[in-house]
Every structure is written in C-alpha cells, then in structure tokens.
C-alpha cells in the first residue's frame, strides 16, 4: 500500500495554491493555539478561583500543550488516513467545545478533562494536519513555509494574551472562555482551503479494493456470458432458421395450394359424416328405451340396492364403533403407524441435520472471515510497529528525540510561570500593557521565521543550528533566577522565546534524517517525546515552588535540562561514531602459519 501511495504521489508545486495552504495553516494554528499558548494569563485566575496549589493547577496548562504532542502518532495516523481537511474540521469542534465546556468547570479536576484533554487533542490534530499538508506542497521552500505556518502559534499567543486580559476585565473568566471558544469555530473555515494534493489513505485503500474486486469479477463475468452464449446458440439458430423458412413459405404459397388445402378439409369432413350420424341414432334409441322402462325393473333395482345396503351394514357399524371408542388402534395398525411415524421422524431428522450442518458451515465461514480480518489488522499493526522500531534505531533520530524531550521539559515552563515569577518576586504589581507571555510569543514567532530561513541556506547544518538554539535558550533560563528587574525579565523572555522558535526546524530536520516517505510517522514519534516533556515540565516547576517557595531551583533545573539536550545532540551525530561502527563491523583476519614453509625460507 505504501508503494501504491508513493507511486501516485504528486510532486510538490513549491508555490501556487501552496501559499494559500500556508495562509490557511497559519490561521488554523493561530486559532487553535492562541489560548493554550497564552494560558499563563488564565493561570493566576484559576489559582484564585479554585484555591489549589501551583503544581496541581499547572497540570491544566501542561496537559493542553503536551497531550496533543503525546498523541501525535495517533494524530499522524488520522491525517494519513483521512486527510488534513476532515481532521481540521473535527479538531475545530473539539477545541471550541472544550473551551466552552471549561467555562462551566466546578473544579480544577474538571479542567483537566475539558481544557487539558479535549482542547489538547484538538490542538494536536491541527498541528499535525497543518505541518503535513505544508510539507506536501513545498520542497525547496519547505523551511520558509514551515516557519510561516508555525509562526501562527506564536502570533496567536501574542494576540490572545492581550485579548484574554481584556476579556477577563470585561466579562470575567467564564465569559472569556466562551468567547474564545466561539472564535475557535473558524477552524472549520480554514479547513476549506486545505485542498489535498494526494489522495487520503482510506480512499487509496478503497480504490485498491474496488480494483481488486473488479479484476476478480471480470473473468467470471466473461466466462458466464460465454457459457450462456454457447449454451443457447443452437436454440437461437434453430428459431431463426424456422422463422426464415416460415416467411419464405408464406411468400411462395400459391393460390392452388390454398384451394387444395380447403378441398382436403372438406374431404375429411365427408369421410367422417356416417360415424357422426350413427352416434346420433344411438343416442335417440337410448332416450326412447329409458322412457319405456316398466315399473317392474324399477322395483327390482330398488330391491338390489336394499340388498347391497344390508350386506355392507356390519362394516358401517364397525366404523361407527371405532369412532365411538376414540379410534382405538389395533396392534397391527399400531405397528404400521409407528413405522410411518418413524419414517417421518427420520426424514425430519435428516432435514434438521442438514439445516444444522448448513448453519455450522455458515458459522465456520463467518469465523474464518473474522479471523482473516484480524490477521490483516495484526499484520498492519506489526508493520507499523516495525517501521517505528526502524525509525528509533537511527542513532541521530533517537538523539534528536531525546533533545526535544529535554528542551520541552525545561523551556516550556517559562511560558506558563513568567507572569507569576514577576508577581511573586515583586517586580510587577499587576497586569502590564504588554505581558511577558506576549513578549515570549512574539519573539517565538520571529525566531521561527529567522531559523526557518537559515535552515534553507545550503552551508548551514540544520542539526547544529538546532543545537545552538538549545545552548542559547539554556543560558537565558539559567540567568532568570538572578535577574532582579522587570526589564531584565522582558529581555530574557524575548531570548527564550526567540530560540524556542526552533520548533519550526523539527519537521525540516526529521525530513533530512528519515526522508519524506517516513516523515509522518517519525514526526509523530518526535512530538510524542516533546509532548511528554511539556506535560511534565510545568508540574515539576510548580512542585519545586511549593517545596522551596521560590522559583530559583526550578529554573536552574529547567536550564540544566535544555543544556543537557544540546550536549547530546552535539556529540551523538558526530561522524566518528560511524567510523567506529565500520571498524567494529570489519571481519577479523585469521593468520595461519605453515611451519614447513617458514623452515624452508630460513
């Protein structure tokens, strides 16, 4: 099936309608991720509303951002099978419904489901659908296109941070969530522009199944038509011959023959006339004889009838007696009846056994069909897991997954906690005109564009570019605890946000490592690692604060995780590992010494 899809895949146009796809995907990510990426604005409101710990409340933001990435393999499979357009429409319903449902949340645990799980899964579907269809439409300009598309997330966070601040002041927390949820319904409008470049997987499978059935039924149909034609051909030829002879005979029949035919009919009538007259004479004599029958004969007739009646009277009485005795059966008659009943029972048992056997055959065929379907599903599942195992066996791909996990674990918490850091350290007295979350968001969007354009340059290694972004982000995270001014926090937020734009490089690097054919599966695995990091990071930082009543240790932990990810991605892809592997794979040379030859040489 993969070969069929590859053979029918159209080349990337690198422009044209692709730019419309880029604009639609940009707006889709803006509408889906606007509120989740600026959840730091809602975080203090939830703390005040539900009076729960920072670690517990942080699960809401971590779930909404991490669960969609954790479910990326499933989301990627949905995009592969159904296409980007239906998946985006369905995700619009999920995101809007989850946000509107969160407006009626009675506690934090309900928000885990409504905002964390429902909205998070919807965002994951949007993210996979937009990246997949963008990669299909672009090849040479893929880095720029992905940079523009993923900028929608950052631009949405920038817009929604300020928008949600105003909505909170005007309508409160519940009104804010209802309005933002209604805006998310525009995802279905964005999906209308996502015209599929290649046929979705389920249509490919259906088309292949129809073609197989048509090829299988075509020889049978031709054979039946040929057999029927050969079977009825003599009859058809005979009828045609008779019709032709009849028409020819009617055309050539002269008037003389018609006259001869009438003469023969007349001759036959005259020939049988005496017989007719004799029969009429006999009938008249019989009627006359019956009229003249004397009374004596009538009396004799009555006497004979009476005698016959008396002769058969015992049999009649016997029948009446049997009827009065409820038809008691004699032994001989009982044996006969038993034999007849036995024959009937044997016939019925034979019929029942035939029916039971046919039912057993039908059940057996149904069971075999179910087993066949299960085997196909099992084979498809085995092929999928085997492909995932092959992807993870790639050393560079595995190192990239680990680096993304560590980066997500350390770099995402500032998006959620930056406002609370400023308020807890006394650097900000209330909501500012430009929140720190907005600075992080706009810097992330700018970073995605710049890093995406740099990745397209031929002399830049995209893996080392991603590694450099990890080192820079880790340095900024380690400086946050020692910063004592609000301006310093704004600068560091911009730096962390800019290098967090390396998310635009994930699809590009994955394509370089595994190729476009396995991009969807590999990118799903990569986002799975990133999702786990995002889901775990904020609760860990919140627990650090609950334990120490300070963010210093939490941000040191975050910066160290990002730094470790950069070191792993720097060391593991080095070419020296390939040279060592080649040397270890080289077969050992066994030396044998022939003592006689050595002696002769000496």
Coordinates of C-alpha atoms in Angstrom, one line a residue:
X1 CA 0.0 0.0 0.0
X2 CA 2.8 2.4 0.8
X3 CA 4.3 1.7 -2.6
X4 CA 0.9 2.5 -4.2
X5 CA 0.7 5.8 -2.4
X6 CA 4.3 6.7 -3.3
X7 CA 3.7 5.9 -6.9
X8 CA 0.5 8.0 -7.1
X9 CA 2.0 10.9 -5.1
X10 CA 2.2 14.2 -7.0
X11 CA 5.3 16.4 -6.9
X12 CA 5.4 19.4 -4.5
X13 CA 4.4 22.5 -6.5
X14 CA 6.6 24.9 -4.3
X15 CA 4.1 27.7 -4.8
X16 CA 0.8 28.5 -6.4
X17 CA -2.0 27.2 -4.2
X18 CA 0.6 26.2 -1.7
X19 CA 0.8 29.8 -0.5
X20 CA -3.0 29.7 0.2
X21 CA -2.3 26.5 2.1
X22 CA 0.3 28.3 4.1
X23 CA -2.1 31.2 4.9
X24 CA -4.9 28.8 6.0
X25 CA -2.5 26.7 8.2
X26 CA -1.2 29.9 9.7
X27 CA -4.7 31.0 10.7
X28 CA -5.5 27.4 11.9
X29 CA -2.6 27.4 14.3
X30 CA -3.4 30.9 15.4
X31 CA -7.0 30.0 16.3
X32 CA -6.1 26.6 17.9
X33 CA -3.0 27.5 19.9
X34 CA -3.8 31.2 20.7
X35 CA -5.4 30.4 24.1
X36 CA -3.3 27.4 25.1
X37 CA 0.0 29.2 24.4
X38 CA -1.2 32.2 26.4
X39 CA -2.6 30.0 29.2
X40 CA -0.2 31.9 31.6
X41 CA -2.8 34.7 31.6
X42 CA -5.5 32.3 32.8
X43 CA -3.3 30.6 35.3
X44 CA -3.5 33.2 38.1
X45 CA -7.3 33.4 37.6
X46 CA -7.6 29.6 38.1
X47 CA -5.4 29.9 41.2
X48 CA -7.7 32.5 42.7
X49 CA -10.9 30.7 41.6
X50 CA -10.2 27.2 42.8
X51 CA -7.6 27.8 45.6
X52 CA -5.4 24.9 44.6
X53 CA -1.6 24.5 44.7
X54 CA 0.6 25.8 41.9
X55 CA 1.7 22.2 41.0
X56 CA -1.9 20.9 40.7
X57 CA -3.1 23.9 38.7
X58 CA -0.1 23.8 36.4
X59 CA -1.4 20.4 35.1
X60 CA -4.1 22.2 33.1
X61 CA -1.5 24.2 31.0
X62 CA 0.8 21.2 30.7
X63 CA -1.9 18.9 29.5
X64 CA -3.3 21.2 26.9
X65 CA 0.2 21.8 25.4
X66 CA 1.6 18.3 26.0
X67 CA -1.2 15.9 25.3
X68 CA -1.6 16.9 21.7
X69 CA 2.1 16.2 21.1
X70 CA 1.9 12.9 23.1
X71 CA -0.9 11.7 20.9
X72 CA 1.0 12.8 17.8
X73 CA 1.4 9.2 16.4
X74 CA -2.4 8.7 16.6
X75 CA -3.0 12.2 15.1
X76 CA -0.5 11.5 12.3
X77 CA -2.3 8.2 11.5
X78 CA -5.6 10.2 11.4
X79 CA -4.1 12.7 8.9
X80 CA -2.6 9.9 6.8
X81 CA -5.9 8.0 6.6
X82 CA -8.4 10.8 6.3
X83 CA -6.5 13.9 5.1
X84 CA -5.8 17.3 6.5
X85 CA -9.2 18.8 5.7
X86 CA -11.5 16.4 7.7
X87 CA -9.1 16.3 10.6
X88 CA -9.0 20.1 10.9
X89 CA -12.8 20.3 10.8
X90 CA -13.1 17.7 13.6
X91 CA -10.4 19.5 15.6
X92 CA -12.3 22.8 15.3
X93 CA -15.3 21.1 17.0
X94 CA -13.1 19.7 19.8
X95 CA -11.2 22.9 20.5
X96 CA -14.4 25.1 20.6
X97 CA -16.3 22.5 22.6
X98 CA -13.6 22.1 25.2
X99 CA -13.1 25.8 25.8
X100 CA -16.9 26.4 26.1
X101 CA -17.1 23.4 28.5
X102 CA -14.3 24.8 30.6
X103 CA -16.4 27.9 31.3
X104 CA -18.7 25.7 33.5
X105 CA -15.8 23.9 35.3
X106 CA -16.7 23.4 39.0
X107 CA -13.1 22.5 40.0
X108 CA -9.5 22.0 38.6
X109 CA -10.0 18.3 38.0
X110 CA -12.8 19.1 35.5
X111 CA -10.4 21.5 33.7
X112 CA -8.0 18.6 33.3
X113 CA -10.6 16.9 31.1
X114 CA -12.3 19.9 29.3
X115 CA -9.3 22.2 28.8
X116 CA -6.4 19.8 29.1
X117 CA -7.6 16.7 27.3
X118 CA -10.3 17.8 24.8
X119 CA -8.6 21.1 23.8
X120 CA -5.2 19.5 23.9
X121 CA -6.1 16.7 21.5
X122 CA -7.8 19.1 19.2
X123 CA -4.7 21.2 19.0
X124 CA -2.6 18.1 18.3
X125 CA -4.8 17.2 15.3
X126 CA -4.5 20.8 14.0
X127 CA -0.7 20.8 14.4
X128 CA -0.2 17.5 12.6
X129 CA -2.6 18.3 9.8
X130 CA -1.1 21.8 9.1
X131 CA 2.5 20.6 9.1
X132 CA 1.8 17.5 7.0
X133 CA 0.0 19.3 4.2
X134 CA 2.6 22.1 4.2
X135 CA 5.4 19.6 3.7
X136 CA 3.4 18.0 0.8
X137 CA 3.0 21.3 -1.0
X138 CA 6.7 22.5 -0.5
X139 CA 10.1 21.0 -1.2
X140 CA 12.7 23.7 -1.9
X141 CA 11.0 26.3 0.1
X142 CA 9.9 24.0 2.9
X143 CA 11.8 25.7 5.6
X144 CA 10.3 29.1 4.9
X145 CA 6.8 27.7 4.5
X146 CA 7.0 25.8 7.8
X147 CA 8.4 28.9 9.5
X148 CA 5.5 30.9 8.4
X149 CA 3.0 28.3 9.4
X150 CA 4.4 27.7 12.9
X151 CA 4.6 31.4 13.4
X152 CA 0.8 31.3 13.6
X153 CA 1.1 29.7 17.1
X154 CA 3.3 32.5 18.4
X155 CA 1.3 35.2 16.8
X156 CA -1.8 33.7 18.2
X157 CA -0.3 33.6 21.7
X158 CA 0.7 37.3 21.3
X159 CA -2.8 38.3 20.2
X160 CA -4.7 36.1 22.7
X161 CA -2.6 37.2 25.7
X162 CA -3.7 40.8 25.3
X163 CA -7.2 39.7 24.2
X164 CA -7.8 37.4 27.1
X165 CA -6.6 40.2 29.5
X166 CA -9.3 42.5 28.2
X167 CA -12.0 39.8 28.1
X168 CA -11.2 38.9 31.7
X169 CA -11.7 42.5 32.7
X170 CA -14.9 42.9 30.7
X171 CA -16.7 39.5 31.0
X172 CA -14.8 37.5 33.7
X173 CA -13.2 34.1 33.4
X174 CA -16.3 32.2 32.2
X175 CA -17.2 34.9 29.6
X176 CA -13.7 34.9 28.3
X177 CA -13.6 31.2 27.7
X178 CA -17.0 31.2 26.0
X179 CA -15.9 34.0 23.5
X180 CA -12.5 32.4 22.8
X181 CA -14.3 29.0 22.2
X182 CA -16.7 30.6 19.7
X183 CA -13.7 32.1 17.9
X184 CA -12.2 28.7 17.5
X185 CA -15.0 27.5 15.4
X186 CA -13.4 29.4 12.5
X187 CA -11.0 26.5 12.2
X188 CA -13.6 24.8 10.1
X189 CA -13.4 27.7 7.6
X190 CA -9.7 27.3 7.4
X191 CA -10.1 23.7 6.6
X192 CA -12.0 24.5 3.5
X193 CA -8.8 25.8 1.8
X194 CA -6.8 22.7 2.6
X195 CA -7.2 21.0 -0.8
X196 CA -5.5 17.6 -0.7
X197 CA -2.5 17.3 -3.0
X198 CA -2.5 13.4 -2.7
X199 CA -5.4 11.1 -2.2
X200 CA -6.0 10.2 1.6
X201 CA -5.1 6.8 2.8
X202 CA -8.7 5.5 3.2
X203 CA -9.6 6.5 -0.4
X204 CA -6.4 4.8 -1.6
X205 CA -7.4 1.6 0.2
X206 CA -11.0 1.7 -1.0
X207 CA -9.9 2.3 -4.6
X208 CA -7.4 -0.6 -4.4
X209 CA -10.1 -2.9 -3.0
X210 CA -12.6 -1.9 -5.8
X211 CA -9.9 -2.5 -8.4
X212 CA -9.2 -6.0 -7.0
X213 CA -12.8 -6.9 -6.9
X214 CA -13.3 -5.7 -10.4
X215 CA -10.4 -7.7 -11.7
X216 CA -11.6 -10.7 -9.8
X217 CA -15.2 -10.4 -11.1
X218 CA -14.3 -9.6 -14.7
X219 CA -13.1 -13.2 -15.7
X220 CA -16.1 -14.7 -14.0
X221 CA -18.4 -12.4 -15.8
X222 CA -16.8 -13.1 -19.2
X223 CA -16.9 -16.8 -18.6
X224 CA -20.6 -16.8 -17.7
X225 CA -21.5 -14.7 -20.7
X226 CA -19.6 -17.0 -23.0
X227 CA -21.1 -20.1 -21.4
X228 CA -24.6 -18.8 -21.7
X229 CA -24.0 -17.8 -25.3
X230 CA -22.6 -21.2 -26.2
X231 CA -25.5 -23.0 -24.4
X232 CA -28.3 -21.1 -26.1
X233 CA -26.7 -20.6 -29.5
X234 CA -28.2 -23.8 -31.2
X235 CA -31.7 -22.8 -30.0
X236 CA -31.3 -19.3 -31.2
X237 CA -30.0 -20.5 -34.6
X238 CA -32.9 -23.1 -34.9
X239 CA -35.5 -20.4 -34.2
X240 CA -34.0 -18.0 -36.7
X241 CA -34.0 -20.9 -39.3
X242 CA -37.6 -21.7 -38.6
X243 CA -38.6 -18.1 -38.9
X244 CA -36.8 -17.7 -42.2
X245 CA -38.5 -20.9 -43.6
X246 CA -41.9 -19.8 -42.4
X247 CA -41.5 -16.4 -44.0
X248 CA -40.2 -18.0 -47.2
X249 CA -43.1 -20.5 -47.3
X250 CA -45.7 -17.8 -46.7
X251 CA -44.3 -15.7 -49.5
X252 CA -44.2 -18.6 -52.0
X253 CA -47.5 -20.3 -51.2
X254 CA -49.7 -20.2 -54.4
X255 CA -53.4 -20.0 -54.5
X256 CA -53.6 -23.5 -55.9
X257 CA -52.2 -24.9 -52.7
X258 CA -54.7 -23.0 -50.7
X259 CA -57.5 -24.5 -52.7
X260 CA -56.1 -28.0 -52.2
X261 CA -56.0 -27.4 -48.5
X262 CA -59.7 -26.4 -48.4
X263 CA -60.6 -29.5 -50.6
X264 CA -58.7 -31.8 -48.2
X265 CA -60.6 -30.4 -45.2
X266 CA -63.9 -30.9 -47.0
X267 CA -63.0 -34.5 -47.9
X268 CA -62.1 -35.3 -44.3
X269 CA -65.5 -33.9 -43.2
X270 CA -67.4 -36.0 -45.6
X271 CA -65.4 -39.1 -44.7
X272 CA -66.4 -39.0 -41.0
X273 CA -70.0 -38.0 -41.5
X274 CA -71.5 -41.6 -41.3
X275 CA -69.9 -42.1 -37.9
X276 CA -71.5 -38.9 -36.7
X277 CA -74.9 -40.0 -37.9
X278 CA -74.6 -43.4 -36.2
X279 CA -73.8 -41.8 -32.8
X280 CA -76.8 -39.5 -33.1
X281 CA -79.1 -42.6 -33.8
X282 CA -77.8 -44.5 -30.8
X283 CA -78.5 -41.6 -28.5
X284 CA -82.0 -41.3 -29.7
X285 CA -82.7 -45.0 -29.2
X286 CA -81.3 -44.9 -25.6
X287 CA -83.6 -42.0 -24.7
X288 CA -86.6 -43.9 -26.1
X289 CA -85.7 -47.1 -24.2
X290 CA -85.5 -45.2 -20.9
X291 CA -88.9 -43.6 -21.4
X292 CA -90.5 -47.1 -21.9
X293 CA -88.8 -48.8 -18.9
X294 CA -91.5 -50.7 -16.9
X295 CA -92.1 -50.3 -13.2
X296 CA -91.1 -53.9 -12.5
X297 CA -87.5 -53.1 -13.4
X298 CA -87.5 -50.1 -11.2
X299 CA -88.7 -52.2 -8.3
X300 CA -86.0 -54.8 -9.0
X301 CA -83.5 -52.0 -9.0
X302 CA -84.6 -50.8 -5.5
X303 CA -84.5 -54.4 -4.2
X304 CA -81.0 -54.8 -5.4
X305 CA -79.9 -51.6 -3.8
X306 CA -81.5 -52.6 -0.4
X307 CA -79.8 -56.0 -0.5
X308 CA -76.4 -54.4 -1.1
X309 CA -77.1 -52.0 1.8
X310 CA -77.8 -54.8 4.2
X311 CA -74.8 -56.7 3.1
X312 CA -72.4 -53.9 4.0
X313 CA -74.2 -52.8 7.2
X314 CA -71.7 -54.6 9.6
X315 CA -68.8 -52.7 8.1
X316 CA -70.6 -49.5 8.6
X317 CA -71.4 -50.3 12.3
X318 CA -67.9 -51.3 12.9
X319 CA -66.7 -48.0 11.7
X320 CA -69.2 -46.2 13.9
X321 CA -68.0 -48.3 16.9
X322 CA -64.3 -47.4 16.2
X323 CA -65.4 -43.7 16.2
X324 CA -67.2 -44.1 19.5
X325 CA -64.2 -45.9 21.1
X326 CA -61.9 -42.9 20.2
X327 CA -60.4 -44.8 17.3
X328 CA -58.6 -47.5 19.3
X329 CA -55.7 -48.8 17.1
X330 CA -55.2 -52.5 16.7
X331 CA -51.6 -53.9 17.2
X332 CA -51.1 -54.4 13.5
X333 CA -52.3 -50.9 12.8
X334 CA -50.2 -49.5 15.6
X335 CA -47.1 -51.1 14.2
X336 CA -47.9 -49.6 10.8
X337 CA -48.4 -46.2 12.3
X338 CA -45.2 -46.5 14.2
X339 CA -43.3 -47.4 11.1
X340 CA -44.8 -44.5 9.2
X341 CA -44.0 -42.1 12.1
X342 CA -40.5 -43.4 12.3
X343 CA -40.1 -42.8 8.6
X344 CA -41.4 -39.3 9.0
X345 CA -39.1 -38.7 12.0
X346 CA -36.1 -40.0 10.0
X347 CA -37.0 -37.6 7.2
X348 CA -37.4 -34.7 9.7
X349 CA -34.1 -35.5 11.5
X350 CA -32.4 -35.7 8.1
X351 CA -33.7 -32.2 7.2
X352 CA -32.8 -30.8 10.7
X353 CA -29.3 -32.3 10.5
X354 CA -28.9 -30.8 7.0
X355 CA -30.1 -27.4 8.4
X356 CA -27.7 -27.7 11.4
X357 CA -24.9 -28.6 9.1
X358 CA -25.6 -25.6 6.9
X359 CA -25.7 -23.4 9.9
X360 CA -22.4 -24.8 11.1
X361 CA -20.9 -24.2 7.7
X362 CA -22.1 -20.6 7.8
X363 CA -20.8 -20.0 11.3
X364 CA -17.5 -21.6 10.2
X365 CA -17.2 -19.3 7.2
X366 CA -18.1 -16.3 9.3
X367 CA -15.5 -17.2 11.9
X368 CA -12.9 -17.7 9.1
X369 CA -13.8 -14.2 7.7
X370 CA -13.3 -12.6 11.1
X371 CA -10.0 -14.4 11.6
X372 CA -8.9 -13.2 8.2
X373 CA -9.8 -9.6 9.0
X374 CA -8.0 -9.8 12.4
X375 CA -4.9 -11.2 10.7
X376 CA -4.9 -8.3 8.3
X377 CA -5.2 -5.8 11.2
X378 CA -2.5 -7.6 13.1
X379 CA -0.2 -7.5 10.1
X380 CA -0.9 -3.8 9.6
X381 CA -0.1 -3.2 13.3
X382 CA 3.0 -5.3 13.1
X383 CA 4.2 -3.3 10.0
X384 CA 3.5 0.0 11.8
X385 CA 5.4 -1.0 15.0
X386 CA 8.3 -2.4 12.9
X387 CA 8.5 0.9 11.0
X388 CA 8.6 2.8 14.3
X389 CA 11.3 0.5 15.6
X390 CA 13.4 1.1 12.5
X391 CA 13.0 4.9 13.0
X392 CA 14.2 4.7 16.6
X393 CA 17.1 2.5 15.6
X394 CA 18.6 5.5 13.8
X395 CA 21.1 7.0 16.2
X396 CA 20.7 10.6 15.1
X397 CA 16.9 10.4 15.2
X398 CA 17.0 8.9 18.7
X399 CA 19.3 11.7 19.9
X400 CA 17.1 14.3 18.3
X401 CA 14.0 12.8 20.1
X402 CA 15.9 12.9 23.5
X403 CA 17.0 16.5 22.9
X404 CA 13.4 17.6 22.0
X405 CA 12.2 15.9 25.2
X406 CA 14.7 17.7 27.4
X407 CA 14.1 21.1 25.7
X408 CA 10.3 20.7 26.2
X409 CA 10.9 19.8 29.8
X410 CA 12.9 22.9 30.5
X411 CA 11.9 25.6 28.1
X412 CA 8.1 25.4 28.3
X413 CA 7.5 26.3 32.0
X414 CA 8.5 30.0 31.5
X415 CA 5.6 30.4 29.1
X416 CA 3.3 29.4 32.0
X417 CA 5.0 30.8 35.0
X418 CA 6.7 34.0 33.8
X419 CA 3.9 36.3 34.9
X420 CA 3.7 34.6 38.3
X421 CA 7.5 34.9 38.6
X422 CA 7.3 38.7 38.2
X423 CA 4.4 39.0 40.7
X424 CA 5.9 36.7 43.3
X425 CA 9.3 38.5 43.1
X426 CA 7.6 41.9 43.4
X427 CA 8.8 43.0 40.0
X428 CA 5.2 43.6 38.7
X429 CA 2.3 45.0 40.7
X430 CA -0.5 44.0 38.3
X431 CA -1.3 43.2 34.6
X432 CA 1.0 45.2 32.3
X433 CA 0.2 46.6 28.9
X434 CA 2.4 44.0 27.2
X435 CA 2.5 40.9 29.3
X436 CA 5.7 38.8 29.4
X437 CA 3.7 35.9 27.8
X438 CA 3.1 38.2 24.8
X439 CA 6.8 39.0 24.6
X440 CA 7.7 35.3 24.6
X441 CA 5.1 34.7 21.9
X442 CA 6.1 37.4 19.5
X443 CA 9.8 36.5 20.0
X444 CA 9.0 32.9 19.3
X445 CA 7.3 33.8 16.0
X446 CA 10.2 35.9 14.9
X447 CA 12.6 33.1 15.9
X448 CA 10.6 30.6 13.8
X449 CA 10.8 32.8 10.7
X450 CA 14.6 33.5 11.1
X451 CA 15.5 30.0 12.0
X452 CA 13.4 28.6 9.2
X453 CA 15.1 30.8 6.6
X454 CA 18.6 30.0 8.0
X455 CA 17.8 26.2 7.6
X456 CA 17.2 26.7 3.9
X457 CA 20.7 28.0 3.4
X458 CA 23.0 25.3 1.8
X459 CA 26.0 26.0 4.0
X460 CA 24.2 25.7 7.3
X461 CA 23.7 22.3 9.1
X462 CA 20.2 22.3 10.5
X463 CA 21.0 19.9 13.3
X464 CA 23.8 22.1 14.6
X465 CA 21.6 25.2 14.2
X466 CA 19.1 23.4 16.4
X467 CA 21.9 22.6 18.9
X468 CA 23.0 26.2 19.0
X469 CA 19.4 27.3 19.8
X470 CA 19.4 24.9 22.8
X471 CA 22.6 26.3 24.2
X472 CA 21.3 29.9 23.9
X473 CA 18.0 29.1 25.5
X474 CA 19.6 27.2 28.4
X475 CA 21.8 30.2 29.1
X476 CA 18.8 32.5 29.3
X477 CA 16.9 30.1 31.6
X478 CA 19.9 29.9 34.0
X479 CA 20.0 33.7 34.2
X480 CA 16.3 34.2 35.1
X481 CA 16.7 33.4 38.8
X482 CA 19.4 36.0 39.3
X483 CA 17.5 38.8 37.4
X484 CA 16.1 41.4 39.8
X485 CA 14.4 43.9 37.3
X486 CA 11.3 43.7 35.2
X487 CA 13.2 44.9 32.2
X488 CA 15.7 42.1 32.6
X489 CA 12.9 39.6 32.7
X490 CA 11.5 41.1 29.5
X491 CA 14.8 40.7 27.7
X492 CA 15.3 37.1 28.9
X493 CA 11.7 36.3 28.0
X494 CA 12.5 37.6 24.4
X495 CA 15.7 35.5 24.2
X496 CA 13.9 32.3 25.5
X497 CA 11.0 33.0 23.1
X498 CA 13.3 33.6 20.1
X499 CA 15.2 30.3 20.4
X500 CA 12.1 28.5 21.3
X501 CA 11.2 29.1 17.7
X502 CA 13.3 26.1 16.9
X503 CA 10.1 24.2 16.7
X504 CA 9.9 25.2 13.1
X505 CA 13.1 23.1 12.5
X506 CA 11.6 19.8 13.8
X507 CA 9.8 18.8 10.6
X508 CA 12.8 20.0 8.5
X509 CA 15.4 18.0 10.4
X510 CA 13.1 15.0 10.6
X511 CA 12.8 15.0 6.8
X512 CA 16.5 15.3 6.4
X513 CA 17.1 12.3 8.8
X514 CA 14.4 9.8 7.7
X515 CA 13.1 11.2 4.3
X516 CA 9.8 12.4 3.2
X517 CA 8.3 8.9 2.9
X518 CA 8.5 8.3 6.7
X519 CA 8.1 11.9 7.8
X520 CA 4.6 11.5 9.2
X521 CA 5.5 8.5 11.5
X522 CA 8.9 9.9 12.5
X523 CA 7.5 13.4 13.3
X524 CA 4.7 11.8 15.3
X525 CA 7.3 10.0 17.4
X526 CA 9.3 13.2 17.8
X527 CA 6.3 15.1 19.0
X528 CA 5.5 12.2 21.4
X529 CA 8.8 12.9 23.2
X530 CA 8.2 16.6 23.1
X531 CA 4.7 16.2 24.5
X532 CA 5.9 14.2 27.5
X533 CA 8.4 17.0 28.3
X534 CA 5.8 19.7 28.0
X535 CA 3.3 17.7 30.2
X536 CA 5.9 17.0 32.9
X537 CA 7.7 20.4 33.0
X538 CA 5.2 22.8 34.5
X539 CA 4.0 20.5 37.3
X540 CA 7.7 19.8 38.2
X541 CA 8.4 23.6 38.3
X542 CA 5.2 24.1 40.4
X543 CA 6.2 21.4 42.9
X544 CA 9.7 23.0 43.2
X545 CA 8.0 26.3 44.1
X546 CA 5.6 24.5 46.6
X547 CA 8.6 22.9 48.2
X548 CA 11.0 25.8 48.4
X549 CA 8.6 28.8 48.0
X550 CA 11.0 30.1 45.3
X551 CA 11.5 29.7 41.6
X552 CA 15.3 29.7 41.7
X553 CA 15.8 25.9 42.0
X554 CA 13.0 25.3 39.4
X555 CA 14.7 27.5 36.7
X556 CA 18.1 26.0 37.4
X557 CA 16.6 22.6 36.8
X558 CA 15.0 23.8 33.6
X559 CA 18.2 25.4 32.2
X560 CA 20.2 22.3 33.0
X561 CA 17.7 20.0 31.1
X562 CA 18.0 22.2 28.0
X563 CA 21.8 22.3 28.3
X564 CA 22.0 18.5 28.5
X565 CA 19.8 18.1 25.4
X566 CA 22.2 20.4 23.5
X567 CA 25.2 18.4 24.6
X568 CA 23.6 15.1 23.5
X569 CA 22.6 16.5 20.1
X570 CA 26.1 17.9 19.6
X571 CA 28.0 14.7 20.4
X572 CA 25.9 11.9 19.1
X573 CA 25.7 12.9 15.3
X574 CA 29.5 13.2 15.0
X575 CA 30.9 11.1 12.2
X576 CA 33.4 9.4 14.4
X577 CA 30.7 7.1 15.7
X578 CA 30.1 5.8 12.1
X579 CA 33.8 5.1 11.7
X580 CA 34.0 3.1 14.9
X581 CA 30.9 1.2 13.8
X582 CA 32.5 0.3 10.5
X583 CA 35.7 -0.8 12.2
X584 CA 33.7 -3.0 14.6
X585 CA 31.8 -4.5 11.7
X586 CA 35.0 -5.4 9.8
X587 CA 35.6 -9.2 9.9
X588 CA 38.6 -10.4 11.8
X589 CA 41.5 -11.7 9.8
X590 CA 42.8 -15.0 10.9
X591 CA 46.5 -15.7 10.3
X592 CA 47.8 -19.3 9.8
X593 CA 51.4 -20.3 10.0
X594 CA 52.8 -23.1 7.9
X595 CA 55.9 -24.3 9.8
X596 CA 57.3 -26.2 6.8
X597 CA 57.2 -23.0 4.6
X598 CA 58.9 -21.0 7.3
X599 CA 61.6 -23.5 7.7
X600 CA 62.3 -23.7 4.0
X601 CA 62.5 -19.9 3.8
X602 CA 65.0 -19.9 6.6

